[in-house]
Coordinates of C-alpha atoms and ligand atoms in Angstrom, one line a residue:
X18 CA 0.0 0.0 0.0
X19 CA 1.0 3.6 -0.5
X20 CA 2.6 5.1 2.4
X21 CA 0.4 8.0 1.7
X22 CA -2.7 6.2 2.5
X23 CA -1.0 4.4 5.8
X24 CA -2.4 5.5 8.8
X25 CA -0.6 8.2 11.4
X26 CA -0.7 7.6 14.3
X27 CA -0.3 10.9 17.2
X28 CA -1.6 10.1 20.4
X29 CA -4.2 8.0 20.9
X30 CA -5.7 9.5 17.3
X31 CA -5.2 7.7 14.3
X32 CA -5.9 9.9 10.8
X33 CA -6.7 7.5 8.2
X34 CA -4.5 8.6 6.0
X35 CA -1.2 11.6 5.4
X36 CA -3.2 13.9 4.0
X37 CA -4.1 16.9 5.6
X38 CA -5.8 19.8 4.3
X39 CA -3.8 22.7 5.3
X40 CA -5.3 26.2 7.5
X41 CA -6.9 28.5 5.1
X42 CA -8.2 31.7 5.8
X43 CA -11.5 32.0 4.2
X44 CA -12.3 35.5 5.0
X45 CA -16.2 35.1 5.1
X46 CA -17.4 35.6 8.8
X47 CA -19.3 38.3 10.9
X48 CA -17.7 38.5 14.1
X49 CA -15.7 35.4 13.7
X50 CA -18.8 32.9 13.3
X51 CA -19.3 29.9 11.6
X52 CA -21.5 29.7 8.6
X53 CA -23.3 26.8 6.8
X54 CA -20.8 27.9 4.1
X55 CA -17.7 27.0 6.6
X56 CA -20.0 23.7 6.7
X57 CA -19.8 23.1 3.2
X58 CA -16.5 23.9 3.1
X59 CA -15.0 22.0 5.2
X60 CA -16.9 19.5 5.1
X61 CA -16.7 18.9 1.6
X62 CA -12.9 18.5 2.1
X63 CA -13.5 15.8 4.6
X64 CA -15.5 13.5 2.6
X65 CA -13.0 14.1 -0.5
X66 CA -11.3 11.5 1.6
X67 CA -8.8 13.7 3.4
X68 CA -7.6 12.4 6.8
X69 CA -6.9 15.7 8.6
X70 CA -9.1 19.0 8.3
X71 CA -7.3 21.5 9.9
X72 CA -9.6 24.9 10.1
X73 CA -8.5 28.4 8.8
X74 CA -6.5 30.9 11.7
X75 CA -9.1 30.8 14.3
X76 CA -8.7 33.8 16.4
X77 CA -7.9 33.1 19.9
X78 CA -8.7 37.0 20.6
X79 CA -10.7 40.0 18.4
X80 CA -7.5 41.8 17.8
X81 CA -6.0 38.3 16.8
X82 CA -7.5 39.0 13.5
X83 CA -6.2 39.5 9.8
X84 CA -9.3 41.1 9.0
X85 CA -12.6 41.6 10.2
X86 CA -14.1 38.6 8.7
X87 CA -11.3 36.4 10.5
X88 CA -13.1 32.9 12.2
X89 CA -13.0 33.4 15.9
X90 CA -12.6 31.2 19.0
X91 CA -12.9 33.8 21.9
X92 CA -15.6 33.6 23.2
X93 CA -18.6 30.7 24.1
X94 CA -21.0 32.1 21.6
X95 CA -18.7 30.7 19.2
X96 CA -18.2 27.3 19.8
X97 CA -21.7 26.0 18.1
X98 CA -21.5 27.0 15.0
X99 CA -17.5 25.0 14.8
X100 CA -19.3 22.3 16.7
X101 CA -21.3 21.7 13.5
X102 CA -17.9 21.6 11.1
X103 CA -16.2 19.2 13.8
X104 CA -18.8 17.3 13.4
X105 CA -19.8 16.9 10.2
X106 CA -15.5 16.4 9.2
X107 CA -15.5 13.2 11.8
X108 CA -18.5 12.0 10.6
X109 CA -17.0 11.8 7.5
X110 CA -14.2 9.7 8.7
X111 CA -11.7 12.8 8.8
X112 CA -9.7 14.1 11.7
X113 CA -11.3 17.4 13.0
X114 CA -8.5 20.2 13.4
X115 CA -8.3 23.7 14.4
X116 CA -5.5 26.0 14.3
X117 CA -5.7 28.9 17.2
X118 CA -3.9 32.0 16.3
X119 CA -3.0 35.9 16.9
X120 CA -2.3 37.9 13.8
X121 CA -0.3 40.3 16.1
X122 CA 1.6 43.1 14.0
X123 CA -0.2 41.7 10.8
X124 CA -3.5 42.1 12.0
X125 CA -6.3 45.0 11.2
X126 CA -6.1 44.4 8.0
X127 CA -8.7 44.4 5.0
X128 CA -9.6 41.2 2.8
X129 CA -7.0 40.2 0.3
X130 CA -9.0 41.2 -2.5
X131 CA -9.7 44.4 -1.1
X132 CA -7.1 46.1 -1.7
X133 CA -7.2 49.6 -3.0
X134 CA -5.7 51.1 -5.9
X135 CA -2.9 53.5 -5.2
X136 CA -2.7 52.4 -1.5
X137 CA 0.6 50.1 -0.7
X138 CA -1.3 48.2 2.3
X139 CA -4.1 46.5 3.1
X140 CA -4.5 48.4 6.5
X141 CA -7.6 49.3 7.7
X142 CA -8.8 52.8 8.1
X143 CA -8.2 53.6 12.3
X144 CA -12.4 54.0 12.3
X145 CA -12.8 50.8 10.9
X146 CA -9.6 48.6 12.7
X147 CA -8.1 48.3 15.5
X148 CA -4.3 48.8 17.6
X149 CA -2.1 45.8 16.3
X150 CA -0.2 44.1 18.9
X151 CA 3.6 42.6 19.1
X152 CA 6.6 42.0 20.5
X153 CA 8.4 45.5 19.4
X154 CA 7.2 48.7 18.4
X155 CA 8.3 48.0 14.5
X156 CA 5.4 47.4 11.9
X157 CA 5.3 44.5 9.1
X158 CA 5.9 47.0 6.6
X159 CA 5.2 50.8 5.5
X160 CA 1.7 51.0 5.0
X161 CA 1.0 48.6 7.7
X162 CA 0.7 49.7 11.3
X163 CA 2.9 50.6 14.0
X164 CA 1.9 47.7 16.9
X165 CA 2.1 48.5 20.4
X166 CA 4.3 46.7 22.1
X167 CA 3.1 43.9 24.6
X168 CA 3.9 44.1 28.7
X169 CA 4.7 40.9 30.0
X170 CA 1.3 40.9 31.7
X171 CA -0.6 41.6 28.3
X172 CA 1.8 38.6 27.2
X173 CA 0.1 36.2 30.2
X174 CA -3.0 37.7 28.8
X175 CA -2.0 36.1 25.4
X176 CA -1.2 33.0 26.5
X177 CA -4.5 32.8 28.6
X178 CA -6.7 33.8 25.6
X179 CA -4.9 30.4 23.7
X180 CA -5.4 28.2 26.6
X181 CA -9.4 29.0 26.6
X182 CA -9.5 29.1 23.2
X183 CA -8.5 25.1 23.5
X184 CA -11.0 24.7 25.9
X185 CA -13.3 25.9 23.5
X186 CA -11.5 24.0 20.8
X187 CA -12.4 20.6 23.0
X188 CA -16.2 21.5 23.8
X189 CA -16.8 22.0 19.8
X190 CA -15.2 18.5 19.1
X191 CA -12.0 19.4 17.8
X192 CA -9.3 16.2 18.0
X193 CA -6.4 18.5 16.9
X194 CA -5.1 22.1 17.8
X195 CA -2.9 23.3 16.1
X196 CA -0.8 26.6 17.1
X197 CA -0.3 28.9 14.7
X198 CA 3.5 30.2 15.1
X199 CA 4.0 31.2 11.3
X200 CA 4.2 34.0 8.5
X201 CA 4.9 36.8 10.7
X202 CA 1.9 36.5 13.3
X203 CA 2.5 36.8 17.0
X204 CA 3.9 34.2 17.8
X205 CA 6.2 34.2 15.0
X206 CA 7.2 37.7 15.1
X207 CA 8.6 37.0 18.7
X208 CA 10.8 34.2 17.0
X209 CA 12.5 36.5 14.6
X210 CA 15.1 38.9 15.3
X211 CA 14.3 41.2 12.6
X212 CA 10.8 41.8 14.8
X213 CA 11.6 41.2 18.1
X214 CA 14.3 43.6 19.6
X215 CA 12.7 43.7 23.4
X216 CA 15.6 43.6 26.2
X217 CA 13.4 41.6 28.2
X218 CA 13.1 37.7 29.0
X219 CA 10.9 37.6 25.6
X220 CA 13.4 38.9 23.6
X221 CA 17.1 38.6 23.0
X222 CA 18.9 34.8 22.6
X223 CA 16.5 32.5 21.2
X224 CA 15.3 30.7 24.5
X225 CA 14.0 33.9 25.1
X226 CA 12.1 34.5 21.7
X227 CA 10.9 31.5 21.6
X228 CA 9.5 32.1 25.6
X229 CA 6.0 33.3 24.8
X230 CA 5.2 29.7 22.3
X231 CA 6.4 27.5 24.5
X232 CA 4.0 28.8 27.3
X233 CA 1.3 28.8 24.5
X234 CA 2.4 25.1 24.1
X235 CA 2.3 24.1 27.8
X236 CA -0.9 26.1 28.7
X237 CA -2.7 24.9 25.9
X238 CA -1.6 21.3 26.7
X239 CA -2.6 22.0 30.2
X240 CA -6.2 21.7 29.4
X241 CA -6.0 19.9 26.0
X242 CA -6.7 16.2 26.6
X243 CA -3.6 13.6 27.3
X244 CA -4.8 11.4 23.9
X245 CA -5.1 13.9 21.3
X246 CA -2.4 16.0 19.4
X247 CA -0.8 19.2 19.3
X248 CA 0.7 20.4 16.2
X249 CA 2.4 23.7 16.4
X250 CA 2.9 25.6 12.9
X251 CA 6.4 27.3 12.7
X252 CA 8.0 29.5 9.6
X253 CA 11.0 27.6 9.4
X254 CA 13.3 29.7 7.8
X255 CA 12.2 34.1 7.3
X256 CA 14.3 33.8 3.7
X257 CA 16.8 36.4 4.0
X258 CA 19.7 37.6 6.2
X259 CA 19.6 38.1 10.1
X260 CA 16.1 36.6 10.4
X261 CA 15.3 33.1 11.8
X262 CA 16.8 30.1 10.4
X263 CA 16.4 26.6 10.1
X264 CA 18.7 25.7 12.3
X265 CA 17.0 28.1 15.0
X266 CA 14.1 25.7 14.1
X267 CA 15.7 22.5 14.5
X268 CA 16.6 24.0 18.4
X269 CA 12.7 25.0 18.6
X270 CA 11.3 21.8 17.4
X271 CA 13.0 20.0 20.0
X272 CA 12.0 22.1 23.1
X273 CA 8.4 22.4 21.6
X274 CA 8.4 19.2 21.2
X275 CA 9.2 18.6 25.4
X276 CA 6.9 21.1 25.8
X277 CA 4.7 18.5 24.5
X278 CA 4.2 19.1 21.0
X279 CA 3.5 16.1 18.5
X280 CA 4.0 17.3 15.4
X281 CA 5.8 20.2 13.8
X282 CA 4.4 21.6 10.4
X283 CA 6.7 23.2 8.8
X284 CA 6.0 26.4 6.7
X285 CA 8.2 29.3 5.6
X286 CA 8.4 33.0 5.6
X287 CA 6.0 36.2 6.2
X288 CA 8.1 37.6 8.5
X289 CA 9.3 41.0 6.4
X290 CA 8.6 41.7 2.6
X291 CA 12.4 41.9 1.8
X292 CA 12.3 37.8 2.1
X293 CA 13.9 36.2 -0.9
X294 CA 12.5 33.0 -1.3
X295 CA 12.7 30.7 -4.5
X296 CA 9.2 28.6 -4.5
X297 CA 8.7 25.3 -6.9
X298 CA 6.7 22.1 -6.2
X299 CA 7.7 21.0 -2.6
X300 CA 10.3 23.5 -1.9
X301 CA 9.5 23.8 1.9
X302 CA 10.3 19.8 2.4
X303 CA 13.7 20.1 3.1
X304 CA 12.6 22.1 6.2
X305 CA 10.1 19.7 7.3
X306 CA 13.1 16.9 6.6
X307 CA 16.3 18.8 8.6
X308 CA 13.1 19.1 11.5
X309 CA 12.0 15.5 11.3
X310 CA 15.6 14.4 11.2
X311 CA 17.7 16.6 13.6
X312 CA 14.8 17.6 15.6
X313 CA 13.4 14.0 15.7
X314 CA 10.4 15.4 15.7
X315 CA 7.1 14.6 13.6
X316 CA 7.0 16.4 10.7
X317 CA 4.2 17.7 8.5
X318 CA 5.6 19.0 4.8
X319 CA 3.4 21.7 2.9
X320 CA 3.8 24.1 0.0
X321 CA 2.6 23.0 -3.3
X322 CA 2.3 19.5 -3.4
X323 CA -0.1 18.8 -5.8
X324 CA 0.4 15.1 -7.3
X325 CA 0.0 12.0 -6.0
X326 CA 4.0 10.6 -6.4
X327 CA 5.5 13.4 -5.1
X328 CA 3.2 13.5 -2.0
X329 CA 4.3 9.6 -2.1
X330 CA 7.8 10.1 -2.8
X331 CA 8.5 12.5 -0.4
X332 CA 6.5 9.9 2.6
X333 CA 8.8 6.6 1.0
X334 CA 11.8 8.8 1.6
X335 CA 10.9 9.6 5.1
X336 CA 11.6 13.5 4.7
X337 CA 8.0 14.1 6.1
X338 CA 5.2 12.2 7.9
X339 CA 2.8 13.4 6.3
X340 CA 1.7 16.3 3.7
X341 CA -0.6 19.3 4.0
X342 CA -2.5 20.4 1.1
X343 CA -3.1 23.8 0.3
X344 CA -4.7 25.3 -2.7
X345 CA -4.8 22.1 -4.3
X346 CA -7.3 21.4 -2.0
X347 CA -9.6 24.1 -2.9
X348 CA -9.1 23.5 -6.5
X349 CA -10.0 19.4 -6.1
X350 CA -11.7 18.7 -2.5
X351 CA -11.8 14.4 -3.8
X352 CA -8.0 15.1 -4.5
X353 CA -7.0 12.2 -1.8
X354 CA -9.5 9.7 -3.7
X355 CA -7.7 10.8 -6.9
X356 CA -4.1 9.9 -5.4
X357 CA -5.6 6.7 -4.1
X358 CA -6.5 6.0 -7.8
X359 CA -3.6 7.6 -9.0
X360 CA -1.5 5.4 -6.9
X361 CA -2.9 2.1 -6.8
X362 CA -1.0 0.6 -9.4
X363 CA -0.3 0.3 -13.0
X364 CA -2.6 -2.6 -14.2
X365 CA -6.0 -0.8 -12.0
X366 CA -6.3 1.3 -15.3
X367 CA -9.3 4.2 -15.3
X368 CA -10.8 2.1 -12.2
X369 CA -12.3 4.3 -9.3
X370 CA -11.0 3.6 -6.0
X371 CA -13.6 2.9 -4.0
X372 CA -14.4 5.0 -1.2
X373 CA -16.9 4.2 1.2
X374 CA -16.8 6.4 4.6
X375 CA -13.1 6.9 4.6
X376 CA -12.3 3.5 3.6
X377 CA -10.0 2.6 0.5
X378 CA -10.4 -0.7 -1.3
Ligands
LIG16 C1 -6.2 31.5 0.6 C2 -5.1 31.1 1.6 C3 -5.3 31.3 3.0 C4 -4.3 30.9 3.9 N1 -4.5 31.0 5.2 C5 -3.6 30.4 6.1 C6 -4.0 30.3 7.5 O1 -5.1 30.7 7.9 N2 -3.1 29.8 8.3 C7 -1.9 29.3 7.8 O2 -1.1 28.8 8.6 N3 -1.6 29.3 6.5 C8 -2.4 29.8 5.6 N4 -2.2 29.8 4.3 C9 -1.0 29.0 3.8 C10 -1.4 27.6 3.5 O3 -1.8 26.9 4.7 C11 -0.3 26.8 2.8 O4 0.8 26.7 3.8 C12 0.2 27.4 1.6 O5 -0.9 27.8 0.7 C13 1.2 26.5 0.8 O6 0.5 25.3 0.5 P1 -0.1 25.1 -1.0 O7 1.0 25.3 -2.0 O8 -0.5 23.6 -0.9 O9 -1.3 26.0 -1.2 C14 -3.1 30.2 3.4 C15 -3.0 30.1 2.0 C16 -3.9 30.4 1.1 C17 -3.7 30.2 -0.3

């Protein structure tokens, strides 16, 4: 059998398969609830045969947001409407996941594809956003805002806001959380010496930058439950000189991992525009790879993977355990019964795999 459809096993959760369909913001809430579209979304992704939904940044706070239409997770109101898409993704035999996150220095922002002629950012108007937060007093970018600075009590504020946006997570019928430590978010933008220049205990070597994730990853794993996983989401390189490296990843991948993460997905970049980065099919691998090897840590490898052989190739080779798909998700939600097909030898011909309720024959 494929590797690709071999089950993983984290915790005492087993995902069918190494597919996973990778956070996506979708941009389409008021006040960060759930819709019957989120529904259909989701769960049309689930029943495509993946074996891991994770959910688009779910703000753990309001000023966590990207933009107004962010999904939200902080506060109880909340919780029904992703009950319905945790639901609906394990009744299709996937994995339910959500990833928490603060959009810190990024945030206040408009939709994507709002953006205004003649105007360099997508920032809101002050009237219609709201004071981004991080760990310096330097913004993403010109155009872009210039965050206020956390305290180290507004930081124990932060780290409270991800631990009850778990508990949330739990009562909705989530079976993953995943922390959101990437692209230039909060979390993130502590890691990264070209955002984080504090003097303080959150800022300086990189035990200290990393301080405020790995008491996101503790508190969180304080209240999530002892059988089911945590994956936390890093950027594992920023792309360009001075910024965070893989290397600084490898050394983060192993304390998050004591801290008791299960499983690092590795992603890239967001941190400042000047990033240089090259992209091409599976070009952030070797990062989930170095992780998975020197970190021996879980890994997750994302960033377009689109076929079926080089998901497969990549699992055989052992540079990943398992892949997230992106966009190639949204362009083909049966993509995992298409590499099932794709994969299941030469002499099966134009013959559907079948797939009854997450099971491949
Ligand atoms: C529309 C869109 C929204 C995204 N939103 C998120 C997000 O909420 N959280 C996150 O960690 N990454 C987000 N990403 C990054 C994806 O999860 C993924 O890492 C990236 O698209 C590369 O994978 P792909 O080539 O398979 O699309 C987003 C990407 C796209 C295209």
């Amino acid at each position: 059998m494929a590797v690709l459809f071999e089950p993983l096993v984290l915790r005492g959760l087993s995902l069918r398969n190494r597919i996973g369909m990778s956070p996506m913001c979708m941009y389409s809430c008021d006040n960060g609830m759930a819709t019957d579209w989120h529904l259909a979304h989701y769960g049309s992704r689930a029943a495509g045969g993946a074996g891991l939904i994770l959910t688009e940044a779910t703000a753990v706070a309001p000023v966590g947001r990207i933009s107004p239409q962010d999904l939200g997770i902080w506060c109880d109101d909340q919780i029904a409407g992703l009950r319905r898409i945790a639901a609906l993704v394990r009744a299709q035999g996937a994995a339910a996941g959500i990833q928490l996150a603060h959009a810190g220095r990024k945030a206040s922002t408009r939709r994507p594809w709002e953006r205004e002629p003649g105007v360099p950012a997508l920032v809101l108007p002050p009237d219609g956003g709201w004071q981004p937060v991080g760990p310096s007093a330097l913004p993403y970018s010109a155009g872009y805002g210039q965050p206020a600075p956390l305290s180290q009590e507004q930081i124990g504020e932060v780290v409270a806001a991800f631990r009850a946006a778990a508990v949330r997570a739990h009562a909705a019928g989530f079976q993953i959380a995943e922390i959101h430590a990437a692209h230039g978010y909060l979390l993130h933008s502590f890691h990264s010496p070209l955002a984080n220049t504090r003097t303080d205990r959150y800022g300086g070597s990189l035990e200290n930058r990393i301080r405020i994730t790995r008491e996101v990853i503790r508190a969180v794993r304080e209240v999530w439950p002892a059988d089911m996983p945590l994956m936390v989401r890093i950027s594992a390189s920023d792309w360009v000189e001075g910024g965070w490296t893989i290397g600084d990843s490898v050394a983060a991948a192993r304390l998050f991992k004591a801290d008791g993460a299960d499983l690092i997905d590795c992603s890239s970049g967001g941190t400042v525009p000047e990033q240089q980065l090259t992209t091409g099919p599976g070009y952030q691998v070797p990062f989930a790879e170095a992780v998975r090897q020197e970190g021996e840590v879980p890994t997750a490898a994302v960033g377009m993977i689109t076929a079926a052989e080089q998901a497969e190739t990549y699992l055989r080779e052992g540079r990943c355990d398992m892949v997230l798909l992106g966009r190639e998700l949204l362009r083909d939600p049966y993509w995992p019964i298409h590499a099932a097909n794709a994969l299941s030898g030469p002499n099966s011909g134009p013959i559907p795999v079948q797939y009854e309720r997450g099971r491949y024959t």
